[in-house]
Amino acid sequence: MVSLLRNQKVRNALLQALYVGSLAAMVLACVMIARRNLAEQGITSGFDFLFKSTGWDVNFSLLPATANDPYWWFFLIGIVNTLFLGATGLILATIVGTIVGLARTSSNELAQLLGRTYVDIFRNIPLILQVFFWYAVITHLPTPRAAHEAFGMLLTSRGLYVPVPNVGGIAFAAAILAVIAAIALPLWLGRTSHLGQPFGERVGIQLTAAATALATAAVILALGRLPDLPLLDFPALQGLNLKGGMRIPPEFSALAIAIAIYGGSYIAEIVRGGFKAVGKGQMEAALSLGLSPWRVFTLVRLPLALRAMLPILANQYVWLMKATTMGIAVGFTDFFMIVALTINHSGQTLEAIGILMSGFLAINLSLAAVFNRINKAIALKGNQLRG
Amino acid sequence: MEMVVVAPPAPGRLEDLKRRFFATPLQALLSLISLTIMALIVWKLLDWAVFSAVFTTTGGPEACQAAAGACWSVIAARWRIILFGLYPFEEQWRSALACVSVVIMTVLSCMPAFWTGRRIALVWGAGTGLYYVLMKGGVLGLPYVGEEAWGGLALTLFIFVTTCLIGFPLAICLALLRRSDLPWISRTTGLIIDGVRSLPLISILFMFAVVLPFALPQWLQGDKLYRVILGSALFFSAYQAEIVRGGMQGVPAGQEEAAMALGMSYWQRIGRILLPQAMRNALPATINQFVISFKETSLVVIVGFFEILASGNAAYGTGEWRFAYVEVYAFIAFIYFVFVFSLSRYGAYLERRMAVGER
């Protein structure tokens, strides 16, 4: 027995079994105790509860929701809300971050100072404090009767009312797709692999593509328009309430603004780092080849900087996606809040935790997969051995 | 800031300014836009925060609300609840002293003289112990104050300090386990680390605060505060473990092989050869992690703790100061800013200093 313990292989195997075994035993014990405690409260384990109706309501949902809907539908609503908030926040944060990051890398010292001040201030204040702040600002706006008006939008304490086109849902989605195509097509057509064509010809093709896509969008909108209504539905005061337009609830706008500002300060630093990573020689070489400053930027500096910043940007996006869980602080029904409400109302604790973990795992993994794909697509081909 | 530009130019200075800010039309345009934005923000902020602001409490909330600028009276009236929460009024000096002890401890541990494992452990142990005795009382003639009455800045600092104190050794353990030669140990540890990292901190805090009592026997449950600290320490250690592991990978393999050749035992190799060098490599990222986790202590407000953010909400939430939310949030943001900014500046300084050593 003692001689067996002296054997390195046996000892290693024992050590590993002990480590993994004790961890597994701890988890198992926790699950057993939890199941016993829950059973005492009359809660049966299993995923049957997913098909029961919830009996409570959500305050924000892109999908139709009533208190009679089953739990699985509510989880879906939560995931869609999280993705929607995440996507809005990421896009806004990327816009803010790009502007600030470009200001920080510009040759103008005043713009640099402005960018640095922005980053220093907003990076050093916790996100949740900023969420609370914007939520307080929005809920302290005047009541609908005394609403601020700007560009046809109404700013009230009950939310932001924006005009929406009177167009059928499917036609509207199709029009949005066409507009996205109008932005993406020229970019796709302008890839470096098309560099063989003369510059003027390429710009012509790009412009034609964009114009065609935009025209398609306009045609779709005109065809899908609801009869007998004006094209744009403006919000207006009717009695004590606001009619028309679309309401963006204060919870959503507070979170989106806070994520845009806070995330923007981090993305600005990533953008700056990416541009700093581009060697000076590359730009000098491009300039000496006679390229204009704009083409040096779009053909040399930007692609190289993008390659350098993309992996870090992917991490930041995953982080910002997880930050949407702060919705619970102001009562935005994101995925995590639905899970928390489920635990409170149904008591199906273990199942809800399992769903929470797999939900975030799925979100993280799919974001990582998307970014790996992009990373592979834009990586420098051929000379990967430089290491 | 823009003083550089508006200052009366001495001869030769003008040329210099022209070269720096107005060299080309595009540069001039950029300078003008930036200058306008800066001037507008600085002027509006100064006007709001200083010139049109009310500083005294004599007028009461009504006079304050009528003012065009900031109403700093709300801070004058409510600073105690923001900083100390629901801590008994006569004992709040203890809460203040406890905060000071934590700050001193942090400053001391930023000095290179304390950067040996034993000294840093001593400083942090003593600082946290002092904090605990001061806050909790029950000895030395100090009246007892339970954890449920702790709040405000003092609670924020306590959660941060204990998170680091528990999380840091745990992170080193996790990093060592992950680089273990035994495949099952390293794989399982990797699974734990990646699992924790893939979850948002809020969900972990929620699990430890609300769900865990179901899954633990009665005698293990403990106070909610300590459960939440454990959760936050676990989250901190998962991130910090990867930083430490990165630092270990930066140590040349020859170092450990040499130590082995000299006949050093595993713990000697780890404690005297590997860790000191790995920590040096990992220092900038570690400071960054401290900064992040200080900001993230604010999340405990969601599981119902009365830390500085919640006490700020309470400070303006009651009737007469309802309108003064911007001032309260500005005050809290300023407190966070002072802590976080100085820590991150210190991190940047260290990074520069170490870069010099490596050149």
XYZ file of C-alpha atoms in Angstrom:
746
model
C 0.000 0.000 0.000
C 2.701 2.428 1.047
C 4.844 1.389 -1.891
C 1.895 2.080 -4.189
C 1.705 5.640 -2.818
C 5.397 6.107 -3.620
C 4.659 5.402 -7.275
C 4.474 8.769 -9.051
C 1.788 7.619 -11.514
C -0.489 6.221 -8.830
C -0.045 9.344 -6.735
C -0.901 11.608 -9.649
C -4.013 9.625 -10.482
C -5.123 9.707 -6.849
C -4.512 13.439 -6.597
C -6.562 14.145 -9.683
C -9.380 11.875 -8.602
C -9.400 13.580 -5.200
C -9.534 17.100 -6.703
C -12.195 16.426 -9.321
C -14.122 14.160 -6.978
C -14.299 16.644 -4.122
C -15.426 19.448 -6.417
C -18.081 17.218 -7.969
C -19.191 16.087 -4.510
C -19.557 19.724 -3.380
C -21.703 20.615 -6.377
C -23.731 17.450 -5.987
C -24.311 18.107 -2.286
C -25.491 21.658 -3.047
C -27.896 20.398 -5.708
C -29.244 17.689 -3.386
C -29.830 20.120 -0.531
C -31.453 22.611 -2.870
C -33.768 19.961 -4.273
C -34.757 18.840 -0.797
C -35.408 22.410 0.337
C -37.449 23.153 -2.769
C -39.397 19.916 -2.450
C -40.322 20.955 1.097
C -41.885 24.078 -0.377
C -43.868 21.932 -2.780
C -41.824 22.798 -5.836
C -41.230 19.844 -8.128
C -38.060 19.869 -10.173
C -38.080 19.517 -13.917
C -38.777 21.721 -16.872
C -42.577 21.290 -16.898
C -42.979 24.830 -15.548
C -41.786 26.208 -18.877
C -45.225 25.519 -20.315
C -47.223 27.074 -17.492
C -48.393 30.647 -17.801
C -46.386 33.155 -15.805
C -49.104 35.316 -14.300
C -46.886 38.408 -14.374
C -46.151 40.915 -17.069
C -43.080 42.545 -18.579
C -42.778 46.297 -19.136
C -40.746 46.128 -22.308
C -41.014 43.588 -25.062
C -40.417 43.503 -28.774
C -42.590 40.400 -29.036
C -46.247 40.367 -28.001
C -46.527 39.467 -24.314
C -49.365 38.916 -21.881
C -49.501 37.487 -18.376
C -51.060 34.301 -19.817
C -47.997 33.445 -21.882
C -45.884 30.479 -20.805
C -42.455 30.760 -19.234
C -40.528 29.640 -22.306
C -42.034 32.520 -24.259
C -40.920 34.930 -21.526
C -37.373 33.574 -21.665
C -37.419 34.157 -25.408
C -38.661 37.710 -24.821
C -35.819 38.237 -22.350
C -33.183 37.008 -24.795
C -34.583 39.156 -27.598
C -34.632 42.187 -25.274
C -31.044 41.540 -24.179
C -29.886 41.152 -27.770
C -31.769 44.261 -28.854
C -30.372 46.388 -26.022
C -26.926 44.877 -26.554
C -26.965 45.556 -30.289
C -28.191 49.136 -29.811
C -25.630 49.771 -27.086
C -22.786 48.218 -29.078
C -23.553 50.208 -32.218
C -23.872 53.494 -30.309
C -20.747 52.762 -28.240
C -18.803 51.932 -31.388
C -19.847 55.220 -33.003
C -18.918 57.217 -29.888
C -15.704 55.252 -29.432
C -14.629 55.706 -33.042
C -15.167 59.464 -32.927
C -13.365 59.869 -29.606
C -10.618 57.441 -30.611
C -10.023 59.302 -33.871
C -9.907 62.579 -31.936
C -7.276 61.055 -29.658
C -5.139 59.895 -32.580
C -5.554 63.079 -34.613
C -2.588 65.386 -35.088
C -4.537 68.251 -33.522
C -3.573 68.758 -29.902
C -6.869 70.351 -28.913
C -8.855 67.427 -30.307
C -6.514 65.078 -28.452
C -7.133 66.928 -25.212
C -10.890 66.759 -25.730
C -10.734 63.033 -26.390
C -8.503 62.366 -23.397
C -10.766 64.318 -21.063
C -13.776 62.340 -22.286
C -12.059 58.991 -21.739
C -10.647 59.952 -18.331
C -14.001 61.112 -17.018
C -16.390 58.456 -18.288
C -14.100 55.450 -17.873
C -13.637 56.192 -14.199
C -17.288 56.350 -13.183
C -19.047 52.994 -12.674
C -21.499 52.048 -15.389
C -24.336 51.451 -12.969
C -23.969 54.980 -11.569
C -24.285 56.323 -15.099
C -27.351 54.136 -15.677
C -28.970 55.493 -12.509
C -28.067 59.038 -13.509
C -29.624 58.848 -16.976
C -32.643 57.069 -15.614
C -33.128 59.882 -13.085
C -32.649 62.503 -15.804
C -35.245 60.897 -18.074
C -37.820 60.229 -15.375
C -37.484 63.846 -14.205
C -38.417 65.162 -17.645
C -41.727 67.022 -17.799
C -45.038 65.148 -17.952
C -46.598 64.451 -21.365
C -48.649 67.677 -21.147
C -45.534 69.857 -20.966
C -43.306 67.661 -23.118
C -40.158 68.971 -24.772
C -40.391 68.758 -28.515
C -37.490 68.205 -30.874
C -37.586 67.078 -34.524
C -41.085 65.647 -34.097
C -39.967 63.631 -31.064
C -41.511 64.188 -27.661
C -39.338 63.945 -24.561
C -41.401 63.095 -21.513
C -40.948 61.431 -18.165
C -42.905 58.467 -19.534
C -40.412 57.889 -22.265
C -39.265 59.116 -25.601
C -41.946 59.276 -28.293
C -40.586 59.069 -31.822
C -42.504 59.283 -35.080
C -42.840 56.002 -36.970
C -43.825 55.453 -40.580
C -47.317 54.070 -41.167
C -46.010 51.015 -42.937
C -46.785 47.328 -42.523
C -44.375 45.371 -40.334
C -42.897 43.111 -43.024
C -42.476 45.959 -45.517
C -40.749 48.015 -42.809
C -38.296 45.209 -42.028
C -37.604 44.750 -45.749
C -36.948 48.476 -46.118
C -34.484 48.397 -43.229
C -32.686 45.485 -44.874
C -32.470 47.472 -48.098
C -30.978 50.462 -46.260
C -28.394 48.197 -44.618
C -27.590 46.835 -48.071
C -27.148 50.408 -49.303
C -24.390 50.866 -46.714
C -22.846 47.410 -46.949
C -22.810 46.925 -50.731
C -20.433 49.793 -51.559
C -18.096 48.635 -48.786
C -18.166 45.108 -50.136
C -17.591 46.296 -53.700
C -14.699 48.468 -52.552
C -12.675 45.599 -51.116
C -8.967 45.567 -51.810
C -9.372 42.579 -54.141
C -11.155 44.879 -56.593
C -8.222 47.275 -56.643
C -7.419 46.337 -60.235
C -10.209 48.547 -61.560
C -9.531 52.231 -62.087
C -10.532 54.376 -59.132
C -13.267 56.368 -60.890
C -14.947 53.256 -62.268
C -14.993 51.652 -58.828
C -16.598 54.696 -57.193
C -19.189 54.716 -59.972
C -20.122 51.085 -59.324
C -20.313 51.755 -55.580
C -22.571 54.775 -56.036
C -24.877 52.900 -58.410
C -25.196 50.011 -55.965
C -26.016 52.338 -53.067
C -28.549 54.304 -55.096
C -30.271 51.115 -56.314
C -30.572 49.775 -52.775
C -31.957 53.075 -51.483
C -34.466 53.265 -54.332
C -35.582 49.716 -53.515
C -36.128 50.803 -49.913
C -38.251 53.761 -51.034
C -40.345 51.566 -53.351
C -40.902 49.008 -50.577
C -41.991 51.776 -48.205
C -44.381 53.254 -50.761
C -45.924 49.853 -51.523
C -46.201 48.719 -47.926
C -47.774 51.966 -46.770
C -51.037 51.606 -44.861
C -53.869 53.216 -46.829
C -55.542 56.484 -45.747
C -52.852 57.435 -43.222
C -50.058 60.001 -43.465
C -46.660 58.510 -44.208
C -45.236 59.465 -40.810
C -47.167 58.966 -37.603
C -46.243 61.803 -35.241
C -46.860 61.492 -31.521
C -49.311 64.085 -30.221
C -51.089 64.936 -27.002
C -54.649 63.625 -26.829
C -56.468 64.250 -23.603
C -54.115 63.311 -20.777
C -52.128 60.839 -22.827
C -49.923 60.724 -25.868
C -51.208 59.049 -28.994
C -49.303 57.917 -32.028
C -45.638 57.409 -32.658
C -43.597 54.815 -30.851
C -42.709 54.968 -27.180
C -39.150 54.152 -26.149
C -39.376 53.492 -22.410
C -37.025 55.415 -20.078
C -35.417 52.156 -18.878
C -34.258 51.321 -22.366
C -33.002 54.780 -23.266
C -31.174 55.179 -19.938
C -29.366 51.878 -20.436
C -28.584 52.535 -24.089
C -27.199 56.016 -23.362
C -25.113 54.804 -20.422
C -23.695 51.848 -22.360
C -22.957 54.099 -25.331
C -21.075 56.647 -23.221
C -19.254 54.220 -20.931
C -18.537 51.630 -23.605
C -17.523 54.416 -25.977
C -14.739 55.475 -23.624
C -13.317 51.933 -23.611
C -13.703 51.474 -27.357
C -11.980 54.829 -27.894
C -8.900 53.438 -26.162
C -9.038 50.288 -28.286
C -9.326 52.377 -31.453
C -6.394 54.507 -30.339
C -4.320 51.421 -29.590
C -5.167 49.963 -33.003
C -4.033 53.089 -34.820
C -0.900 53.330 -32.724
C -0.027 49.764 -33.712
C 0.207 50.713 -37.399
C 3.862 51.288 -38.212
C 4.850 54.767 -39.299
C 6.823 53.287 -42.187
C 3.669 51.830 -43.740
C 2.043 55.249 -43.976
C 5.204 56.934 -45.214
C 5.569 54.261 -47.865
C 1.976 54.784 -48.989
C 2.440 58.558 -49.133
C 5.639 58.220 -51.104
C 3.786 56.050 -53.620
C 1.699 59.123 -54.347
C -1.548 58.082 -52.671
C -3.716 60.922 -51.379
C -4.016 61.287 -47.569
C -7.605 60.015 -47.731
C -6.608 56.894 -49.629
C -3.680 56.321 -47.287
C -6.220 56.348 -44.487
C -8.800 54.052 -46.116
C -6.427 51.687 -47.892
C -3.512 51.417 -45.473
C -4.104 52.869 -42.050
C -7.688 51.776 -41.393
C -7.383 48.131 -42.552
C -4.162 47.621 -40.606
C -5.592 49.269 -37.491
C -8.776 47.191 -37.761
C -6.724 44.004 -37.791
C -4.896 45.077 -34.662
C -7.981 46.116 -32.713
C -10.478 43.430 -33.666
C -9.570 40.739 -31.092
C -9.624 43.279 -28.239
C -12.826 44.766 -29.586
C -14.437 41.321 -29.523
C -13.627 40.999 -25.805
C -15.071 44.434 -25.150
C -18.271 43.555 -27.028
C -18.715 40.412 -24.961
C -18.220 42.510 -21.828
C -20.761 45.103 -22.941
C -23.217 42.342 -23.796
C -22.918 41.063 -20.236
C -23.340 44.616 -18.947
C -26.898 44.647 -20.261
C -27.786 42.691 -17.098
C -27.682 46.063 -15.342
C -31.194 46.448 -16.716
C -32.418 44.924 -13.469
C -31.275 48.057 -11.616
C -33.832 50.228 -13.395
C -36.394 47.525 -14.181
C -35.659 46.719 -17.805
C -36.851 43.168 -18.470
C -33.738 41.682 -20.003
C -32.862 37.986 -19.936
C -31.348 38.117 -16.451
C -34.310 39.972 -14.962
C -36.702 37.384 -16.430
C -34.614 34.662 -14.762
C -34.660 36.525 -11.438
C -38.425 37.057 -11.690
C -38.905 33.385 -12.554
C -37.000 32.359 -9.430
C -39.081 34.726 -7.313
C -42.442 33.706 -8.728
C -42.157 30.032 -9.593
C -39.366 28.930 -7.265
C -37.823 26.781 -10.030
C -34.387 27.912 -8.888
C -32.074 25.226 -10.260
C -33.737 25.095 -13.665
C -33.718 28.886 -13.976
C -30.006 29.027 -13.079
C -29.318 26.365 -15.683
C -31.182 28.363 -18.308
C -29.309 31.537 -17.281
C -25.909 29.861 -17.650
C -26.693 28.235 -20.984
C -28.200 31.486 -22.279
C -25.066 33.496 -21.560
C -22.845 30.690 -22.789
C -24.772 30.708 -26.073
C -24.560 34.512 -26.397
C -20.825 34.552 -25.628
C -20.007 31.649 -27.895
C -21.953 33.025 -30.844
C -20.350 36.478 -30.457
C -16.938 34.809 -30.307
C -17.748 32.706 -33.370
C -18.838 35.768 -35.364
C -15.680 37.628 -34.447
C -13.436 34.666 -35.196
C -15.033 34.493 -38.632
C -14.463 38.212 -39.260
C -10.949 37.965 -37.887
C -10.123 35.135 -40.270
C -11.651 36.994 -43.183
C -9.577 40.138 -42.705
C -6.350 38.580 -41.419
C -3.282 39.141 -43.576
C -3.032 36.177 -45.906
C 0.150 34.301 -46.699
C 2.840 35.651 -44.420
C 1.541 34.328 -41.114
C 4.932 32.883 -40.246
C 6.434 36.249 -39.295
C 5.126 35.493 -35.814
C -6.855 74.120 -20.610
C -7.581 76.503 -23.435
C -5.605 79.090 -21.506
C -2.682 78.152 -23.723
C -4.523 79.638 -26.636
C -6.141 82.757 -25.218
C -3.077 83.900 -23.244
C -1.599 87.153 -24.589
C 0.980 85.996 -27.106
C 4.557 87.093 -26.674
C 6.494 87.723 -29.887
C 7.411 84.395 -31.426
C 4.685 82.683 -29.423
C 2.160 83.556 -32.083
C 4.171 81.762 -34.731
C 4.393 78.767 -32.478
C 0.626 78.719 -31.936
C 0.006 79.080 -35.640
C 2.250 76.134 -36.347
C 0.673 73.957 -33.707
C -3.015 74.648 -34.246
C -3.555 76.436 -37.561
C -0.964 74.892 -39.868
C -3.474 73.870 -42.566
C -7.106 74.906 -43.140
C -8.267 71.491 -41.935
C -6.177 71.810 -38.778
C -7.573 75.285 -38.175
C -11.124 74.012 -38.564
C -10.474 71.132 -36.164
C -8.895 73.503 -33.649
C -11.795 75.909 -33.856
C -14.404 73.165 -33.433
C -12.557 71.663 -30.451
C -12.052 75.091 -28.918
C -15.746 75.937 -29.254
C -16.847 72.647 -27.708
C -14.368 73.063 -24.867
C -15.303 76.666 -24.177
C -19.012 75.835 -24.198
C -18.638 72.876 -21.839
C -16.271 74.662 -19.461
C -18.447 77.765 -19.348
C -21.728 75.871 -18.877
C -20.208 73.627 -16.217
C -18.622 76.501 -14.311
C -21.824 78.499 -14.484
C -23.883 75.570 -13.254
C -21.514 74.268 -10.604
C -20.057 77.525 -9.247
C -21.479 80.879 -10.391
C -25.218 80.166 -10.210
C -24.972 77.472 -7.554
C -26.270 77.509 -3.999
C -23.867 76.258 -1.352
C -25.526 76.918 1.997
C -28.356 75.131 3.709
C -29.860 78.327 5.170
C -32.448 78.812 2.418
C -33.735 75.241 2.629
C -34.729 73.110 -0.360
C -37.207 75.650 -1.779
C -34.699 78.477 -2.210
C -32.282 75.942 -3.599
C -34.694 74.637 -6.193
C -35.327 78.170 -7.410
C -31.624 78.726 -8.135
C -30.495 78.509 -11.746
C -27.389 76.465 -10.999
C -26.452 73.495 -8.893
C -27.924 73.009 -5.456
C -24.978 71.839 -3.391
C -27.025 72.296 -0.219
C -28.273 68.771 -0.678
C -24.715 67.556 -0.132
C -24.303 69.820 2.884
C -27.533 68.449 4.297
C -27.080 64.799 3.373
C -23.359 64.046 3.191
C -23.494 61.915 6.293
C -26.052 59.514 4.882
C -24.139 59.308 1.601
C -20.809 58.528 3.262
C -21.931 56.465 6.244
C -25.388 55.142 5.386
C -27.457 54.021 8.359
C -24.488 53.764 10.743
C -25.473 55.137 14.190
C -25.048 58.914 14.155
C -22.814 59.279 17.249
C -20.536 56.469 16.090
C -19.943 57.772 12.570
C -16.424 58.943 13.451
C -15.544 55.261 13.643
C -16.820 54.738 10.108
C -14.704 57.688 8.944
C -11.599 56.357 10.711
C -12.206 52.935 9.164
C -12.288 54.504 5.702
C -9.040 56.326 6.468
C -7.394 53.080 7.565
C -8.333 51.456 4.262
C -6.986 54.410 2.290
C -3.706 54.373 4.228
C -3.433 50.636 3.642
C -3.921 51.125 -0.101
C -1.354 53.926 -0.246
C 1.170 51.842 1.716
C 0.727 48.868 -0.587
C 1.470 51.108 -3.572
C 5.001 51.713 -2.220
C 7.687 49.386 -3.590
C 9.114 49.015 -0.054
C 6.087 46.863 0.827
C 6.245 44.601 -2.211
C 7.283 41.398 -0.560
C 4.709 38.719 0.034
C 5.014 38.921 3.812
C 4.900 42.711 4.133
C 1.943 43.150 1.808
C 0.041 40.423 3.636
C 0.868 42.143 6.939
C -0.307 45.572 5.736
C -3.544 44.226 4.328
C -4.210 42.004 7.308
C -3.621 44.848 9.753
C -5.623 47.386 7.723
C -8.617 45.103 7.296
C -8.453 44.004 10.926
C -8.406 47.619 12.093
C -11.347 48.379 9.822
C -13.307 45.427 11.149
C -12.690 46.260 14.820
C -13.558 49.928 14.275
C -16.746 49.208 12.369
C -18.068 46.287 14.354
C -17.012 47.396 17.847
C -17.951 45.297 20.838
C -14.381 45.534 22.164
C -12.270 48.327 23.704
C -15.414 50.058 24.927
C -16.739 50.611 21.414
C -20.478 49.867 21.212
C -21.393 46.937 18.959
C -22.713 47.771 15.469
C -23.923 44.872 13.318
C -23.116 44.514 9.623
C -26.700 45.308 8.645
C -26.127 48.907 9.804
C -22.968 49.408 7.738
C -23.395 51.521 4.680
C -22.225 54.236 2.352
C -18.599 54.679 1.362
C -17.440 52.533 4.293
C -19.365 49.514 2.995
C -18.107 50.046 -0.567
C -14.510 50.088 0.686
C -15.088 47.032 2.881
C -16.492 44.981 0.002
C -13.628 46.051 -2.257
C -10.913 45.289 0.275
C -12.257 41.912 1.341
C -12.867 40.958 -2.284
C -9.199 41.565 -3.041
C -8.033 39.975 0.205
C -9.885 36.717 -0.508
C -9.711 36.878 -4.285
C -5.994 37.435 -4.693
C -4.693 34.269 -2.966
C -7.527 32.347 -4.609
C -6.420 33.690 -7.990
C -2.860 32.494 -7.414
C -4.163 29.049 -6.415
C -6.378 28.862 -9.507
C -3.525 29.959 -11.765
C -1.191 27.326 -10.284
C -3.858 24.641 -10.610
C -4.537 25.599 -14.194
C -0.905 25.237 -15.213
C -0.593 21.939 -13.378
C 0.951 19.020 -15.301
C -1.916 16.765 -14.301
C -4.447 17.039 -17.131
C -7.624 16.545 -15.106
C -6.699 19.172 -12.542
C -5.811 21.781 -15.133
C -8.882 21.003 -17.254
C -11.324 21.165 -14.353
C -9.818 24.418 -13.109
C -9.967 25.827 -16.619
C -13.628 24.915 -16.776
C -14.318 26.730 -13.485
C -12.410 29.846 -14.553
C -14.005 30.039 -17.988
C -17.431 29.292 -16.570
C -17.219 32.130 -14.061
C -15.816 34.482 -16.680
C -18.641 33.807 -19.080
C -21.265 34.933 -16.564
C -22.063 38.548 -15.712
C -21.032 39.613 -12.188
C -24.616 40.557 -11.344
C -25.824 37.016 -11.911
C -23.062 35.655 -9.666
C -23.887 38.146 -6.912
C -27.548 37.239 -7.265
C -26.769 33.535 -6.998
C -24.641 33.971 -3.890
C -27.087 36.363 -2.207
C -30.439 34.830 -3.084
C -30.018 31.310 -4.420
C -27.167 29.899 -2.350
C -29.098 29.775 0.972
C -31.296 27.105 -0.633
C -28.303 24.988 -1.524
C -26.307 25.180 1.713
C -26.913 23.528 5.063
C -28.072 25.938 7.751
C -24.710 26.129 9.562
C -22.847 27.135 6.390
C -25.086 29.964 5.199
C -23.559 32.856 7.118
C -24.444 36.508 6.677
C -25.635 37.731 3.289
C -22.847 40.320 3.211
C -20.133 37.664 3.471
C -21.794 35.457 0.879
C -21.856 38.355 -1.570
C -18.204 39.147 -0.810
C -17.348 35.501 -1.524
C -19.165 35.691 -4.844
C -17.425 38.870 -5.820
C -14.066 37.388 -4.739
C -14.694 34.327 -6.887
C -15.430 36.561 -9.879
C -12.324 38.672 -9.198
C -10.133 35.596 -8.849
C -11.324 34.086 -12.140
C -10.135 37.165 -14.010
C -7.044 37.687 -11.878
C -6.034 34.026 -12.294
C -5.751 34.534 -16.040
C -3.638 37.635 -15.460
C -1.324 35.742 -13.095
C -1.125 32.860 -15.552
C -0.179 35.328 -18.282
C 2.552 36.643 -16.001
C 3.805 33.094 -15.366
C 3.992 32.410 -19.083
C 6.255 35.413 -19.408
C 8.848 33.833 -17.108
C 11.432 31.927 -19.194
C 11.204 28.154 -18.744
C 14.910 28.080 -17.977
C 14.300 29.790 -14.649
C 12.211 26.946 -13.335
C 14.476 24.317 -14.852
C 17.478 25.923 -13.160
C 15.621 25.927 -9.842
C 14.784 22.275 -10.317
C 18.401 21.484 -11.143
C 19.424 23.163 -7.896
C 17.190 20.696 -6.087
C 14.545 23.187 -4.932
C 11.213 21.736 -3.859
C 7.957 22.593 -5.641
C 6.968 25.259 -3.115
C 10.433 26.817 -3.148
C 10.355 26.993 -6.933
C 6.895 28.568 -6.912
C 7.427 30.927 -3.994
C 10.966 32.096 -4.704
C 11.473 31.801 -8.445
C 8.223 31.696 -10.365
C 5.778 33.922 -8.471
C 8.044 36.943 -7.825
C 8.873 37.212 -11.521
C 5.337 36.401 -12.652
C 3.841 39.057 -10.375
C 6.236 41.614 -11.757
C 5.081 40.811 -15.293
C 1.457 40.887 -14.253
C 1.580 44.090 -12.208
C 0.052 46.579 -14.700
C -2.795 44.239 -15.602
C -3.328 43.531 -11.906
C -3.736 47.216 -11.073
C -6.178 47.463 -13.949
C -8.127 44.559 -12.490
C -8.223 46.298 -9.098
C -9.602 49.412 -10.798
C -12.309 47.394 -12.537
C -13.273 45.536 -9.397
C -13.486 48.782 -7.407
C -15.975 50.092 -9.934
C -17.857 46.807 -9.855
C -18.425 46.902 -6.092
C -21.199 49.328 -6.968
C -23.187 46.389 -8.360
C -24.016 45.077 -4.883
C -26.724 47.737 -4.812
C -28.751 45.322 -6.938
C -28.830 42.588 -4.300
C -29.972 45.098 -1.726
C -26.932 46.542 0.022
C -26.826 50.083 1.292
C -23.477 51.021 -0.257
C -22.641 54.471 -1.510
C -24.862 54.327 -4.597
C -27.915 53.126 -2.691
C -27.324 55.678 0.079
C -27.066 58.345 -2.619
C -30.413 57.226 -4.030
C -31.832 57.490 -0.523
C -30.257 60.917 0.035
C -32.266 62.549 -2.723
C -35.151 60.105 -2.773
C -37.061 61.618 0.126
C -39.592 64.410 -0.425
C -37.903 67.757 -0.209
C -34.666 67.012 -2.123
C -36.301 65.090 -4.967
C -35.149 67.582 -7.582
C -31.459 67.466 -6.585
C -30.521 64.139 -8.165
C -27.856 65.548 -10.482
C -25.909 67.043 -7.570
C -26.026 63.806 -5.559
C -24.905 61.675 -8.491
C -22.199 64.207 -9.329
C -20.930 63.978 -5.757
C -20.840 60.157 -5.797
C -19.290 60.141 -9.255
C -16.617 62.498 -7.927
C -15.820 60.154 -5.020
C -15.538 57.189 -7.377
C -13.503 59.266 -9.772
C -10.957 60.235 -7.102
C -10.371 56.615 -6.095
C -10.448 55.062 -9.541
C -8.549 57.780 -11.356
C -5.688 57.900 -8.855
C -5.405 54.116 -8.916
C -5.354 53.971 -12.706
C -2.841 56.856 -12.934
C -0.672 54.912 -10.521
C -1.004 51.875 -12.773
C 0.058 53.900 -15.803
C 3.041 55.265 -13.847
C 4.096 51.736 -12.875
C 3.835 50.589 -16.451
C 6.129 53.392 -17.601
C 8.557 52.713 -14.799
C 8.754 49.049 -15.625
C 9.103 49.707 -19.326
C 12.203 51.752 -18.494
C 13.695 48.815 -16.619
C 13.231 46.502 -19.565
C 14.732 48.691 -22.218
